[in-house]
Short mmCIF file of C-alpha atoms in Angstrom, two decimals:
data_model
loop_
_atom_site.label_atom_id
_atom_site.label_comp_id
_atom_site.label_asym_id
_atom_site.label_seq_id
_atom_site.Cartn_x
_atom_site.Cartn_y
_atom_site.Cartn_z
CA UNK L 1 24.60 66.14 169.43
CA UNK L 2 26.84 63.87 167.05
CA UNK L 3 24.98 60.89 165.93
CA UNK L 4 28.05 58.58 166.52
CA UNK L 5 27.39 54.63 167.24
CA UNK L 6 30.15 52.22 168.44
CA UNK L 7 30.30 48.53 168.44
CA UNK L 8 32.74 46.16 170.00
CA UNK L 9 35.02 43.85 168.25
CA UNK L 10 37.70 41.18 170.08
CA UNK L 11 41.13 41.00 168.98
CA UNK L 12 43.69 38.72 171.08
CA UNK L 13 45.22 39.94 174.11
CA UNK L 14 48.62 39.93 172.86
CA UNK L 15 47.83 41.95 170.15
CA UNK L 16 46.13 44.52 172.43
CA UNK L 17 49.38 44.37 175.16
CA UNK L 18 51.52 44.82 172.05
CA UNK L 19 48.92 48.24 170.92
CA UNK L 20 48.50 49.16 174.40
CA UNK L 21 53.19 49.78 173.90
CA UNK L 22 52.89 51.05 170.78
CA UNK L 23 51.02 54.46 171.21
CA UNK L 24 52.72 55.49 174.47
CA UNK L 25 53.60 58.97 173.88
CA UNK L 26 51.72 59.54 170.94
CA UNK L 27 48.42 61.39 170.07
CA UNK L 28 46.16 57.64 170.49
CA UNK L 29 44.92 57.92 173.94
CA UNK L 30 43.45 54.73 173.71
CA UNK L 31 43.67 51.30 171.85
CA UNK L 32 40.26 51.66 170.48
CA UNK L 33 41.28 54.73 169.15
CA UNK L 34 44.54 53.13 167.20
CA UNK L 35 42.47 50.13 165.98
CA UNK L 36 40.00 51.83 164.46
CA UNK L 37 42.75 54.59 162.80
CA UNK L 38 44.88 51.44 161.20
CA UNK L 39 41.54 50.08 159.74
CA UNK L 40 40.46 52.99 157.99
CA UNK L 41 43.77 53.20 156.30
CA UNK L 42 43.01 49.86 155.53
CA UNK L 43 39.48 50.55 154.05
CA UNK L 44 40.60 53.78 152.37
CA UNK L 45 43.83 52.04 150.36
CA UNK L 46 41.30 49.60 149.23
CA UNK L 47 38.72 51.79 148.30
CA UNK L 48 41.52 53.90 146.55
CA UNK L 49 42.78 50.64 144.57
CA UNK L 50 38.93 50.30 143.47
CA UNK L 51 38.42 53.69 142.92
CA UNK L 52 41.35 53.80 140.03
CA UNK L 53 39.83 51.32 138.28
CA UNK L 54 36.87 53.78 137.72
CA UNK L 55 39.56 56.34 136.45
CA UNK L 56 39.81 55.30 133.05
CA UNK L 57 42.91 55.78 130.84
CA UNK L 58 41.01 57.75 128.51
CA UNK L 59 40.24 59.75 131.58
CA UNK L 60 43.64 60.38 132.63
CA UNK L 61 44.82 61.11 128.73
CA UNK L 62 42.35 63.85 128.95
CA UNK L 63 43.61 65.35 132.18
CA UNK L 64 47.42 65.02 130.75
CA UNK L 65 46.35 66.55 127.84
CA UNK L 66 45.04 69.48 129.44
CA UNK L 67 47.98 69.40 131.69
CA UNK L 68 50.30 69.80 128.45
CA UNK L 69 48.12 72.55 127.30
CA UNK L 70 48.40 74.71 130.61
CA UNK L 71 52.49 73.64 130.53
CA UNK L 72 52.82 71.52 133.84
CA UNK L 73 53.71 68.63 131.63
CA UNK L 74 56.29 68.77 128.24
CA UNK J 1 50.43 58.17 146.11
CA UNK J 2 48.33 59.63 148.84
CA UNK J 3 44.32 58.41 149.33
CA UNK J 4 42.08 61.36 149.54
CA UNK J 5 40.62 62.19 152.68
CA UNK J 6 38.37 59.96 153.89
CA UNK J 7 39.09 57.59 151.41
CA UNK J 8 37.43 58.61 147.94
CA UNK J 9 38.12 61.67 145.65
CA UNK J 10 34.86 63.04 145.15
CA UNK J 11 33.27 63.79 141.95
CA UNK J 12 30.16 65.17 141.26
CA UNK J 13 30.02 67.16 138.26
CA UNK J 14 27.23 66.23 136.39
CA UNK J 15 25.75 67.05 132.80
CA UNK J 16 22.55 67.20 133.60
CA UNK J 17 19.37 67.49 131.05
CA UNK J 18 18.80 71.14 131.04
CA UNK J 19 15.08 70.86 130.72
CA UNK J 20 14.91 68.94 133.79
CA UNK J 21 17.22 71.76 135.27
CA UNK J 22 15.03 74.42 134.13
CA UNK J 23 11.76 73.35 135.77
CA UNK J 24 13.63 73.34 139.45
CA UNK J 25 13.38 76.22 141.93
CA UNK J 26 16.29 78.83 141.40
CA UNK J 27 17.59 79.95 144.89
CA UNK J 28 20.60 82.71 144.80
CA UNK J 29 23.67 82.62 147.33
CA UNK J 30 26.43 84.85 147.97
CA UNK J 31 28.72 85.08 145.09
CA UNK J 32 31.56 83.89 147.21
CA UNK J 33 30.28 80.81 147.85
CA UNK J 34 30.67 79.95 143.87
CA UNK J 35 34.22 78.99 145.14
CA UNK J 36 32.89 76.44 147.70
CA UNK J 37 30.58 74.89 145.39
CA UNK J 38 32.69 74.00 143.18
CA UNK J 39 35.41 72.74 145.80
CA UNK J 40 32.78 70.28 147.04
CA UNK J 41 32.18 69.29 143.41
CA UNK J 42 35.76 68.53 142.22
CA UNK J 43 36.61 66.91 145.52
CA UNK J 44 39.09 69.87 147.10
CA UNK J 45 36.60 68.97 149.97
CA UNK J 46 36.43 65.22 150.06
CA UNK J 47 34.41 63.52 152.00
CA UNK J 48 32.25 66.16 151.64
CA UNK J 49 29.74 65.80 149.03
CA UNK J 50 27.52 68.98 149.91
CA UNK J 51 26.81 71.93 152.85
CA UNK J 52 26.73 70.04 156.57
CA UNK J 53 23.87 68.92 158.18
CA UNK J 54 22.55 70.00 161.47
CA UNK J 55 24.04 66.79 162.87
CA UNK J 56 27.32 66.83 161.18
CA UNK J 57 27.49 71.04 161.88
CA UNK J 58 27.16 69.86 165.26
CA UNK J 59 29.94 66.79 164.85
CA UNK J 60 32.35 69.07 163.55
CA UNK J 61 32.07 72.00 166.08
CA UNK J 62 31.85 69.85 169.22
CA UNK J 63 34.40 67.18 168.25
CA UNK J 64 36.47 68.53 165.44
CA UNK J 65 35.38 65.13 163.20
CA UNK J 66 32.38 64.11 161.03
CA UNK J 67 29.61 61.94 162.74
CA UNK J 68 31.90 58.69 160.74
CA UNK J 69 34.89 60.27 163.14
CA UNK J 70 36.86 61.71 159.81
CA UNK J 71 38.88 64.59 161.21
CA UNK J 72 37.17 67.65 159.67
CA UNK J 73 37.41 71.50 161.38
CA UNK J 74 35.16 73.90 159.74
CA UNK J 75 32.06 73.31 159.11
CA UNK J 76 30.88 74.18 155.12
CA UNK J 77 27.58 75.85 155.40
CA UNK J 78 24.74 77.31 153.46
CA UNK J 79 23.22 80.35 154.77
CA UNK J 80 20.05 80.83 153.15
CA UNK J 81 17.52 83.97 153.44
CA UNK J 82 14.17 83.51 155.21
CA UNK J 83 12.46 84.48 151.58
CA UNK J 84 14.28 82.00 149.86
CA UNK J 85 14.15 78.99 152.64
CA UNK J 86 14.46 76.10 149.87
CA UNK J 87 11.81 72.77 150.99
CA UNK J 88 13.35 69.82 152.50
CA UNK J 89 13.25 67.13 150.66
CA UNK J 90 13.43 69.45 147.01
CA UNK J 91 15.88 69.86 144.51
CA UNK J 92 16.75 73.43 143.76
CA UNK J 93 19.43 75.32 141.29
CA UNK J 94 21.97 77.47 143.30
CA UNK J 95 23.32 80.68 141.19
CA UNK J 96 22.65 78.50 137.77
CA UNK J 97 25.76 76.63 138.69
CA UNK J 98 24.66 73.43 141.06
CA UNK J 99 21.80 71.52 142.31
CA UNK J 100 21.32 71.43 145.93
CA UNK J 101 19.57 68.32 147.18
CA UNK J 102 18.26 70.18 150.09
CA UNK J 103 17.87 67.36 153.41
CA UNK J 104 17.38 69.60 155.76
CA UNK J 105 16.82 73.38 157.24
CA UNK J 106 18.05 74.19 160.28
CA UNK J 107 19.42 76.67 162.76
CA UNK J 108 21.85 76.57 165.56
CA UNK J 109 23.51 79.10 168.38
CA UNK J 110 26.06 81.19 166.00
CA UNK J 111 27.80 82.45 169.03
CA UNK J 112 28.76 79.23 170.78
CA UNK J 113 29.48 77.62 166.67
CA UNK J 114 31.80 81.03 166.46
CA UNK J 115 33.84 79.64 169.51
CA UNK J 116 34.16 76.75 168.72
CA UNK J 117 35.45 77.57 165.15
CA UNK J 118 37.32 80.38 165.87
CA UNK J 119 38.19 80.22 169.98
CA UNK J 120 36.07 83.61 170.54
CA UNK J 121 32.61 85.21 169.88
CA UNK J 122 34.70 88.77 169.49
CA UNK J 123 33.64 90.62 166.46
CA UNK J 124 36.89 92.22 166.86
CA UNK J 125 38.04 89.26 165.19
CA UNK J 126 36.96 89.69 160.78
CA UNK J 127 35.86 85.68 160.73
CA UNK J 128 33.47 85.94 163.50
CA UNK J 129 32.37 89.16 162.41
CA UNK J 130 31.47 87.80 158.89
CA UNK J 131 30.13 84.51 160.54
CA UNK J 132 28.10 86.65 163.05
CA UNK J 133 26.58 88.58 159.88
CA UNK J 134 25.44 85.56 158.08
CA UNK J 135 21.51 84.56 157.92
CA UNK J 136 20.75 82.40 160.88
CA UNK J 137 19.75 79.39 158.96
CA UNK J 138 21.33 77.07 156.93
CA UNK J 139 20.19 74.70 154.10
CA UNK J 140 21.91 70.95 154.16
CA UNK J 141 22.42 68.37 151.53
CA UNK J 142 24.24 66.88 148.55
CA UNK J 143 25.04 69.12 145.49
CA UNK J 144 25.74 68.42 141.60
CA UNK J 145 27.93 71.08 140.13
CA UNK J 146 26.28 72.11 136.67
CA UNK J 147 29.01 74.35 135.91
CA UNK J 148 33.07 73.66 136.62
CA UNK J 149 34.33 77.38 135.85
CA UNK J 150 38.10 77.98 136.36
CA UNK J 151 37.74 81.27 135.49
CA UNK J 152 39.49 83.74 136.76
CA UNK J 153 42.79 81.95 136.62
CA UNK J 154 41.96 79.56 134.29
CA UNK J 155 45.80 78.53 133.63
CA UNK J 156 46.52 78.16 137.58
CA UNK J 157 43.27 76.34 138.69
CA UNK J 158 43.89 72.79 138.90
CA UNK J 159 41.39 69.91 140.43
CA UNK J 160 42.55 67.31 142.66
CA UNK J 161 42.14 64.97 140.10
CA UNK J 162 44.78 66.91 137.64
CA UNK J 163 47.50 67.98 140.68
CA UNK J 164 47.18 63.62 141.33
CA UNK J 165 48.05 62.57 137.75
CA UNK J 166 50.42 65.58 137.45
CA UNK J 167 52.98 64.50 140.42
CA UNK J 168 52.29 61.09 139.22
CA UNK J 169 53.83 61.87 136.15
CA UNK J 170 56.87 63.91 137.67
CA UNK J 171 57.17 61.20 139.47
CA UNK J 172 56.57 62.34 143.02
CA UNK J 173 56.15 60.60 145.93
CA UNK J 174 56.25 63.48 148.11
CA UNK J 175 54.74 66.26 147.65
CA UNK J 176 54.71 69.10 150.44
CA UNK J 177 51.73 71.92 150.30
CA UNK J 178 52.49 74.98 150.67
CA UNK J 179 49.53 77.56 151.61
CA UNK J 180 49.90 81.68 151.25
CA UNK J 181 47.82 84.12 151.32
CA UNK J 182 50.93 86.65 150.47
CA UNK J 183 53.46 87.88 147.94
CA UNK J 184 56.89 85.75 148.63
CA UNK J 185 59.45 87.17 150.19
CA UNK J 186 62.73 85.73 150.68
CA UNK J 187 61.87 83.87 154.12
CA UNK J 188 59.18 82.06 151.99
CA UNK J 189 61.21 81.39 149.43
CA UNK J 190 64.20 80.52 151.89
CA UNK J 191 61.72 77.75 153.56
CA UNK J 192 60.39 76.63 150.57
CA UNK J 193 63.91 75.93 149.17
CA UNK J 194 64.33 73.91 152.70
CA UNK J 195 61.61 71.98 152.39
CA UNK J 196 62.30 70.87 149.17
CA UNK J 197 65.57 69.28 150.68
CA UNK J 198 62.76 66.94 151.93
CA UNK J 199 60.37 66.16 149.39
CA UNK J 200 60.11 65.41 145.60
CA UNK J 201 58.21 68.44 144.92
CA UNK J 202 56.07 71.34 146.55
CA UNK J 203 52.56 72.20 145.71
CA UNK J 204 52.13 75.92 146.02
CA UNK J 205 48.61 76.68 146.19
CA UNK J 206 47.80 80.20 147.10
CA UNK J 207 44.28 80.83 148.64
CA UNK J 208 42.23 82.99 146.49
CA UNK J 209 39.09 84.76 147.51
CA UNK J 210 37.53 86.76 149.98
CA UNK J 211 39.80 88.14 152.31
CA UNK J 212 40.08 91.30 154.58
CA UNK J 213 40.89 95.34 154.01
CA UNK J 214 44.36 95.91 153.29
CA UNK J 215 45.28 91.99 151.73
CA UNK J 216 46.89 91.75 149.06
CA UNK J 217 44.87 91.03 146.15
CA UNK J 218 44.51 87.56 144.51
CA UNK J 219 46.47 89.28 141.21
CA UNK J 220 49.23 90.30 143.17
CA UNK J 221 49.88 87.37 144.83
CA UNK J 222 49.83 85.09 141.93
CA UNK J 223 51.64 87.19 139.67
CA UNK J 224 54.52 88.03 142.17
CA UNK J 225 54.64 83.81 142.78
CA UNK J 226 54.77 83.06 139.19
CA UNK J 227 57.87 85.66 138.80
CA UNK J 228 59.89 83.85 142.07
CA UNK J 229 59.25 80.37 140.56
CA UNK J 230 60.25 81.37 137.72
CA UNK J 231 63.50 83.10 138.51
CA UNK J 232 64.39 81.29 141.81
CA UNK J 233 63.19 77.61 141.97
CA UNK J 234 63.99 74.72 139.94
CA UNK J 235 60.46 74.16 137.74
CA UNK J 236 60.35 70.81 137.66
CA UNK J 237 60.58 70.64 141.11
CA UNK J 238 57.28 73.28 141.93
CA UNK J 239 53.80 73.80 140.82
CA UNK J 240 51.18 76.76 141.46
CA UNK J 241 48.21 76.25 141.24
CA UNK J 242 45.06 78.07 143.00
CA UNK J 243 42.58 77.20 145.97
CA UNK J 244 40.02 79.03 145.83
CA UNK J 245 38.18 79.72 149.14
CA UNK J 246 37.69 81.95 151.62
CA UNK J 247 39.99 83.13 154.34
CA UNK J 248 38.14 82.29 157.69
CA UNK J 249 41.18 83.44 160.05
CA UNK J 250 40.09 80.32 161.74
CA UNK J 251 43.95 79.83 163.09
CA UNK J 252 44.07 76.32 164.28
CA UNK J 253 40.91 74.83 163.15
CA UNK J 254 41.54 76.11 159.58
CA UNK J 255 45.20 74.85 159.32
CA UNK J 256 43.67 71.55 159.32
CA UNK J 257 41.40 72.46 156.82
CA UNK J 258 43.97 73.36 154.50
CA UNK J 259 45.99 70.37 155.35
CA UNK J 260 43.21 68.21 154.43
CA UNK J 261 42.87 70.51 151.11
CA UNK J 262 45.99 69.59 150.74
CA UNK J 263 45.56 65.84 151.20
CA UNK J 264 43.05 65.90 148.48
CA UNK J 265 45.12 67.46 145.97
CA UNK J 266 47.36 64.93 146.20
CA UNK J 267 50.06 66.55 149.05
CA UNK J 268 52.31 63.64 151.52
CA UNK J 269 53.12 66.84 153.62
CA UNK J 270 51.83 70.10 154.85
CA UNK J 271 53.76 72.88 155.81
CA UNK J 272 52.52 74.78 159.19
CA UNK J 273 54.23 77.98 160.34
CA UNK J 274 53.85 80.55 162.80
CA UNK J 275 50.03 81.79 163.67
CA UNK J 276 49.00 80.10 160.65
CA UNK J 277 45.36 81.65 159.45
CA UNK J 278 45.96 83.88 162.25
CA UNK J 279 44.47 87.44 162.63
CA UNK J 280 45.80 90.09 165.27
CA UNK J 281 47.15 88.63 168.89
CA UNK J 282 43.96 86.22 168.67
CA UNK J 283 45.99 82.86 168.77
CA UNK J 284 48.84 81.54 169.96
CA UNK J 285 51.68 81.47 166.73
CA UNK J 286 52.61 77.67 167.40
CA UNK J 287 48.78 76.97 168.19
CA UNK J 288 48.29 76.21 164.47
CA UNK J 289 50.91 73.27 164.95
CA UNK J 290 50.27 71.93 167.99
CA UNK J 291 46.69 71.12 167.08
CA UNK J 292 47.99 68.37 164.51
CA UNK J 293 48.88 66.35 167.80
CA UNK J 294 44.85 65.83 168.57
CA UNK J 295 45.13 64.45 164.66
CA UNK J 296 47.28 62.04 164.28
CA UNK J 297 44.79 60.07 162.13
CA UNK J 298 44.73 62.80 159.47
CA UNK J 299 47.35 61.02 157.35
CA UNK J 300 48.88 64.11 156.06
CA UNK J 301 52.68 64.41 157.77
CA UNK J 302 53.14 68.26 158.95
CA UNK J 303 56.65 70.01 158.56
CA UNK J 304 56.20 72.73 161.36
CA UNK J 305 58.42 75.45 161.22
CA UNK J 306 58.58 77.31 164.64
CA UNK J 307 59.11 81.08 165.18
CA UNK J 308 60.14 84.08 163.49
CA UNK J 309 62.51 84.24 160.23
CA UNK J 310 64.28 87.45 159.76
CA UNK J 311 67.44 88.62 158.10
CA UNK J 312 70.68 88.70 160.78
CA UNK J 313 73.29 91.08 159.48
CA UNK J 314 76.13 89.63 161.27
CA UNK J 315 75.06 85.95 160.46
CA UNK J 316 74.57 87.07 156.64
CA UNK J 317 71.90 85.20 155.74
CA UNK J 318 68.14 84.23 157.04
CA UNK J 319 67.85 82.74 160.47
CA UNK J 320 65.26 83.20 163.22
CA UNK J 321 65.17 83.21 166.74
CA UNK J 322 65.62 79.20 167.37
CA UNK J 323 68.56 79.66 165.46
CA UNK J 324 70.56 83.19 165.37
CA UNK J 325 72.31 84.23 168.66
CA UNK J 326 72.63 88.11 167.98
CA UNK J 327 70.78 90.83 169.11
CA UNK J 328 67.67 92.13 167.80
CA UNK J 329 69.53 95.03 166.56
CA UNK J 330 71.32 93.03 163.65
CA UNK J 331 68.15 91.67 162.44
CA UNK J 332 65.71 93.17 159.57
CA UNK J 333 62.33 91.48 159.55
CA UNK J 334 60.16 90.24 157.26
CA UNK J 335 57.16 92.15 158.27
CA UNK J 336 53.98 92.43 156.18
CA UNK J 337 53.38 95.83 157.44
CA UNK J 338 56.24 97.09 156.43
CA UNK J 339 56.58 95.78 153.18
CA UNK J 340 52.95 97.13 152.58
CA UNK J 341 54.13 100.67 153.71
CA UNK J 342 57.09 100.47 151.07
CA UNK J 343 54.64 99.11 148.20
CA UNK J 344 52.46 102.09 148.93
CA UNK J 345 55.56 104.54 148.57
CA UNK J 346 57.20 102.44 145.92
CA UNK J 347 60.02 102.06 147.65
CA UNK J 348 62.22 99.02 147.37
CA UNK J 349 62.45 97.03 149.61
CA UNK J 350 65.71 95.09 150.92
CA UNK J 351 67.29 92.63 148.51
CA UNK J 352 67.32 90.69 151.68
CA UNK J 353 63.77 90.89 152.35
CA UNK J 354 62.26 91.01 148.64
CA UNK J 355 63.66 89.79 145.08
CA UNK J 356 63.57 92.89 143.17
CA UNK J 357 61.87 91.09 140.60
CA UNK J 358 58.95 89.97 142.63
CA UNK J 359 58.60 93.53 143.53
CA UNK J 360 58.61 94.84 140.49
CA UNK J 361 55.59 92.39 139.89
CA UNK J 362 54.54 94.48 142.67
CA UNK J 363 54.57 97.26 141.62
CA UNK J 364 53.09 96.61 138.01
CA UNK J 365 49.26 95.98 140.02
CA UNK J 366 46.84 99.31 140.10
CA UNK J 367 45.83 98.12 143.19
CA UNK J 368 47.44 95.81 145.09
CA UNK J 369 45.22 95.94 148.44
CA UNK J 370 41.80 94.45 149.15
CA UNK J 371 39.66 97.52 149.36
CA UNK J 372 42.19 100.50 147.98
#
């Protein structure tokens, strides 16, 4: 069995009518399902921003530099 | 550009101190698994940061997502022997080349796993068969990756981290992937030339590694790709590099596998055609791209090409059914089989099947067949 756990959260009604239009006809069969989609985008663009702060520009010299080597890059 | 899949490029290639290293208990695993080790480790796999757990083996079969609800298809496990059954809770060396922190041993029903994964329990079909034949139980946890060979195709084996900072610097925003597990022939190169009406750039990443009897070999394939891109695409515009991983002939399940691959190397698009990862009459052909609509979380966008392509002789160039209105009669297809048969007699094929070029790449290969 999957070990998943939910929790509810309130957003305003409007904002759920507006969700509820929005993924007629697509793969979302529900608004729950939408919500939590848009905020792991969310999460994962800021975890990305965070995360190339950890790649170094020594780090990325390296990788052109072996990228020049191999001929991807002039 | 693109975020990985589930949201952070995983890294764990450590240097560890070898003394520590040494004392550990050394546990051996199939050599083909080297591949997977080292996808986990470089981040080809992200979010996965080692072999499944019962509970996320069980995630993944039943719901097609990780317990966190991250689409993910196949499940990445270690089989391990009954004599070498690592502890839970130790830390053990795999093959000299990664340390497993081993959470948990465990064993499930293969047969219901192999329908879920595969849509049958046949061992008609060569994934089950091989899945069926594995040990029947599996090690979970993190791993380290000691070693980051590239080896054998040192040149063509790029990390997720390189193919990112490489379209970066070409200056891609969209990049489509494009998987093979084949020689090009003109339909491939025909859709690939399509597709890049599309997109900044396509990422062809040929799957390297285990595969069936009567495959083309990894050699072939990446020799005969380097000779099209070189004569017939513009090279700023394409890279090759390798994935190297097993085939599973998973069909649907795996094209979303390699579309989250994909994701990870750094790919806006993924290109899905007909009975992708398909074996035999076992799926449907547009089964691998209708199963994208039960994912439309996975952030990847998929350019699905539907049916057959073939050459029409009174249209003059490639078409397929959807969009030639002749008779069968006019066409020549592209079919596997038969340019197998020709490579076997070394006779050319076509011009409008096969660049002579790439065949003569072809031809230049000992063997060019898993297994011959």
């Amino acid at each position: 069995m999957s070990d998943k756990r939910y929790t509810t959260v309130s957003i305003p009604v409007e904002l759920a009518e507006k969700i509820e239009k929005r993924i007629e006809g697509t793969g979302f069969h529900s608004i729950s399902s939408y919500v939590t989609y848009v905020l792991r985008q969310v999460i994962s663009s800021i975890e990305e921003d965070e995360k190339k702060e950890v790649f170094s520009k020594e780090d990325e010299e390296k990788v052109k530099e072996r990228l020049r080597g191999l001929g991807y890059l002039e | 550009m693109i975020s990985p899949h589930g949201g952070r490029l995983v890294n764990r290639v450590i240097s560890p101190d070898l003394d520590d290293i040494r004392e550990l208990e050394h546990v051996s695993i199939p050599e083909e698994m080297q591949g997977d080790l080292r996808n986990i480790g470089i981040g080809v796999f992200s979010p996965l940061e080692g072999f499944l757990s019962y509970n996320e083996t069980e995630s993944v079969l039943k719901e097609g997502r990780l317990p966190n609800g991250v689409a993910w298809t196949i499940p990445i496990l270690l089989p391990v022997e009954k004599s070498t059954y690592p502890d839970e809770g130790s830390d053990v060396v795999l093959n000299e080349t990664a340390v497993m922190h081993v959470e948990e041993v465990f064993t499930f029903d293969k047969k219901e796993a192999a329908r879920s994964i595969f849509g049958t329990d046949s061992t008609d079909h060569p994934g089950v068969k091989r899945f069926l034949s594995l040990p029947d139980t599996f090690a979970g946890g993190k791993i380290d990756l000691l070693k980051n060979e590239r080896e054998p195709f040192y040149n063509f084996n790029l990390e997720p981290k390189e193919t990112r900072v490489l379209f970066k610097e070409r200056k891609w925003r969209t990049v489509a992937g494009f998987q093979t597990r084949n020689p090009p022939h003109t339909g491939h190169e025909n859709l690939q030339k399509t597709v890049l009406g599309l997109v900044d750039g396509i990422f062809i990443n040929p799957l390297i590694g285990r595969k069936k009897p009567g495959d083309f070999t990894d050699s072939v394939i990446l020799n005969s790709y380097k000779v099209m891109i070189d004569h017939y695409l513009p090279r700023d515009r394409a890279v090759l590099s390798i994935l190297a991983t097993e085939m599973r002939y998973a069909g649907p399940k795996e094209a979303v596998f390699h579309a989250i691959c994909r994701k990870n190397f750094g790919c806006t698009h993924f290109i899905v055609g007909r009975d992708h990862a398909g074996v035999g009459n076992f799926y449907h052909p547009e089964a691998a791209i209708e199963v994208f609509d039960q994912y439309p979380d996975l952030g990847v966008k998929i350019i699905s090409i539907r049916g057959d392509f073939f050459y029409c002789n009174v249209c003059k160039h490639l078409a397929s059914e959807r969009t030639c209105p002749h008779d069968e009669k006019d066409h020549i297809n592209f079919s596997g089989t038969r340019i197998r048969e020709l490579l076997r007699e070394k006779k050319r094929p076509p011009d409008e099947i096969m660049r002579s070029e790439v065949f003569e790449a072809l031809l230049q290969e000992e063997h060019p067949f898993v297994g011959e």
